[in-house]
C-alpha positions as a printed Julia matrix, in Angstrom:
186×3 Matrix{Float64}:
 151.49   1.51  135.3
 150.6    4.38  137.46
 151.03   6.82  134.8
 148.73   4.82  132.53
 146.3    4.86  134.87
 146.42   8.7   135.68
 146.49   9.3   131.68
 143.61   7.04  131.28
 141.46   8.93  133.69
 142.56  12.24  132.59
 141.26  11.34  129.1
 138.24   9.91  130.07
 137.36  13.06  132.24
 138.49  15.2   128.84
 136.73  12.99  126.1
 134.39  11.01  127.84
 131.39  13.15  128.22
 132.01  14.67  124.94
 131.4   11.15  123.31
 128.66   9.92  125.4
 126.55  12.92  125.76
 124.06  13.57  123.06
 124.9   16.76  121.18
 123.68  19.84  123.24
 123.77  21.95  120.07
 120.79  19.87  118.56
 117.86  21.6   117.14
 118.0   25.26  116.42
 121.54  25.13  118.23
 123.89  27.81  119.14
 126.57  28.12  116.41
 128.97  29.48  119.31
 128.22  26.3   121.46
 128.58  24.04  118.39
 132.04  25.53  117.5
 133.3   25.07  120.97
 131.92  21.48  121.5
 133.97  20.72  117.96
 137.09  22.47  119.29
 136.95  20.38  122.6
 136.54  17.44  120.5
 139.63  18.17  118.37
 141.76  18.87  121.28
 140.57  15.55  122.86
 141.44  13.51  119.74
 144.79  15.26  119.43
 145.52  14.62  122.97
 144.49  10.93  122.6
 146.84  10.38  119.8
 149.72  11.84  121.47
 148.97   9.65  124.46
 148.62   6.62  122.33
 152.05   7.09  120.87
 153.64   7.28  124.31
 151.95   4.34  125.75
 152.63   2.48  122.53
 149.04   1.99  121.41
 149.62   3.91  118.3
 152.9    3.94  116.26
 154.99   6.98  116.74
 155.08   9.19  113.68
 156.82  12.53  113.84
 154.32  14.03  111.42
 151.37  12.88  113.14
 152.8   13.84  116.54
 153.62  17.33  115.34
 149.88  17.66  113.78
 148.37  16.74  117.18
 150.7   18.98  118.94
 149.7   21.79  116.65
 146.24  21.11  117.26
 146.42  21.37  120.75
 148.53  24.67  120.67
 145.81  26.18  117.94
 142.95  25.15  119.98
 144.27  25.99  123.52
 145.36  29.35  122.19
 141.47  30.18  121.1
 139.96  28.82  124.58
 139.3   31.79  126.24
 137.29  33.28  122.99
 135.15  30.11  122.83
 133.45  30.83  125.97
 131.71  34.41  125.67
 129.09  35.65  127.77
 125.83  34.48  127.11
 126.82  31.08  125.55
 127.08  29.53  129.25
 124.6   27.1   130.53
 122.05  25.29  128.56
 122.23  23.99  125.95
 125.84  24.1   126.84
 127.64  21.94  129.61
 129.6   25.18  130.3
 128.71  26.33  133.64
 127.52  29.82  134.01
 130.18  29.68  136.96
 132.96  30.6   134.21
 131.61  34.3   134.31
 131.69  34.57  138.11
 135.35  33.12  138.12
 136.45  34.44  134.7
 140.03  35.36  136.04
 140.58  31.96  137.18
 139.02  30.19  134.19
 141.12  32.49  131.94
 144.34  31.59  133.86
 143.74  27.96  133.33
 143.29  28.3   129.66
 146.33  30.44  129.44
 148.53  27.88  131.4
 146.97  25.13  128.81
 148.17  27.39  126.06
 151.52  28.0   127.52
 151.89  24.06  127.91
 150.54  23.56  124.35
 152.75  26.03  122.93
 155.72  24.37  124.55
 154.75  20.92  123.42
 154.12  22.19  119.82
 157.54  23.8   119.68
 159.14  20.27  120.65
 157.26  18.54  118.12
 158.61  20.76  115.37
 162.25  19.08  115.74
 160.53  15.7   116.81
 162.92  12.8   116.27
 162.34   9.68  114.16
 161.55   7.71  117.16
 160.64   8.31  120.7
 163.64   9.22  122.66
 164.13   9.16  126.45
 164.34  12.97  126.83
 160.85  13.17  125.42
 159.7   10.75  128.35
 158.81  11.39  131.73
 161.36  10.4   134.37
 162.49  11.06  137.75
 160.23  13.08  140.23
 157.45  15.53  138.75
 159.22  18.66  137.18
 156.43  21.19  138.32
 157.03  21.16  141.97
 154.51  18.44  143.1
 154.28  14.95  143.9
 151.78  12.21  143.14
 149.52  13.77  145.99
 149.6   17.39  144.71
 151.64  20.65  144.19
 153.53  22.15  147.25
 152.51  25.33  148.24
 154.94  28.06  147.09
 156.7   25.68  144.37
 158.17  27.56  141.53
 156.4   27.17  138.13
 158.85  25.02  136.33
 159.74  26.31  132.74
 157.73  24.38  129.91
 160.41  24.54  127.47
 162.68  22.31  129.59
 159.95  19.72  130.38
 159.59  16.41  128.38
 156.93  16.15  125.9
 155.24  13.46  127.73
 155.07  15.49  130.89
 153.8   18.53  129.19
 151.13  16.21  127.8
 150.31  14.99  131.44
 149.92  18.64  132.74
 147.67  19.57  129.78
 145.49  16.78  130.63
 145.68  18.0   134.25
 144.55  21.51  133.48
 141.86  20.29  131.37
 140.63  17.71  134.06
 140.71  20.71  136.54
 138.94  22.77  134.17
 136.06  20.59  133.58
 135.48  19.34  137.23
 135.08  23.25  138.11
 133.39  24.63  134.99
 131.66  21.74  133.25
 128.25  20.13  134.1
 128.43  16.16  134.41
 126.51  14.6   131.54
 123.54  12.79  132.78
């Protein structure tokens, strides 16, 4: 139950503002902003599809799981290029602070990319049904707890994490990035 609440909050943080806000690229629009928004919506839809499979709200299908994981991997790999200087601030919801904290922003994007790549690799050999080794069990594998990550904790190898845990970490990073680098929809 607790993981469903956490997942729900993360999905809302990721996708909610994208679906509730009017298009920020309306009018003359900036093609970079429009492409970035489309990319974010693709990522949100892919994450939602996988989350719904793990939650039993959508039938698990290996091909659909693979397609969604591949989308996350491809889009995450392109994240840093989707935020060039001059495309931040209005009409985009991307805050100009991205440029002031570019190393932090790029580190978050790279981390999302590593996690998404590991998820896509796992999806390559997805079994015909959800298996126990795909699910989150036991304590968090990232050196943290429900209250947060322990300082100095070693970074866990994404290749050794269950697919469901990888998805949760991706959503956690997306939420962190959006809370720092995205203006709230009004």
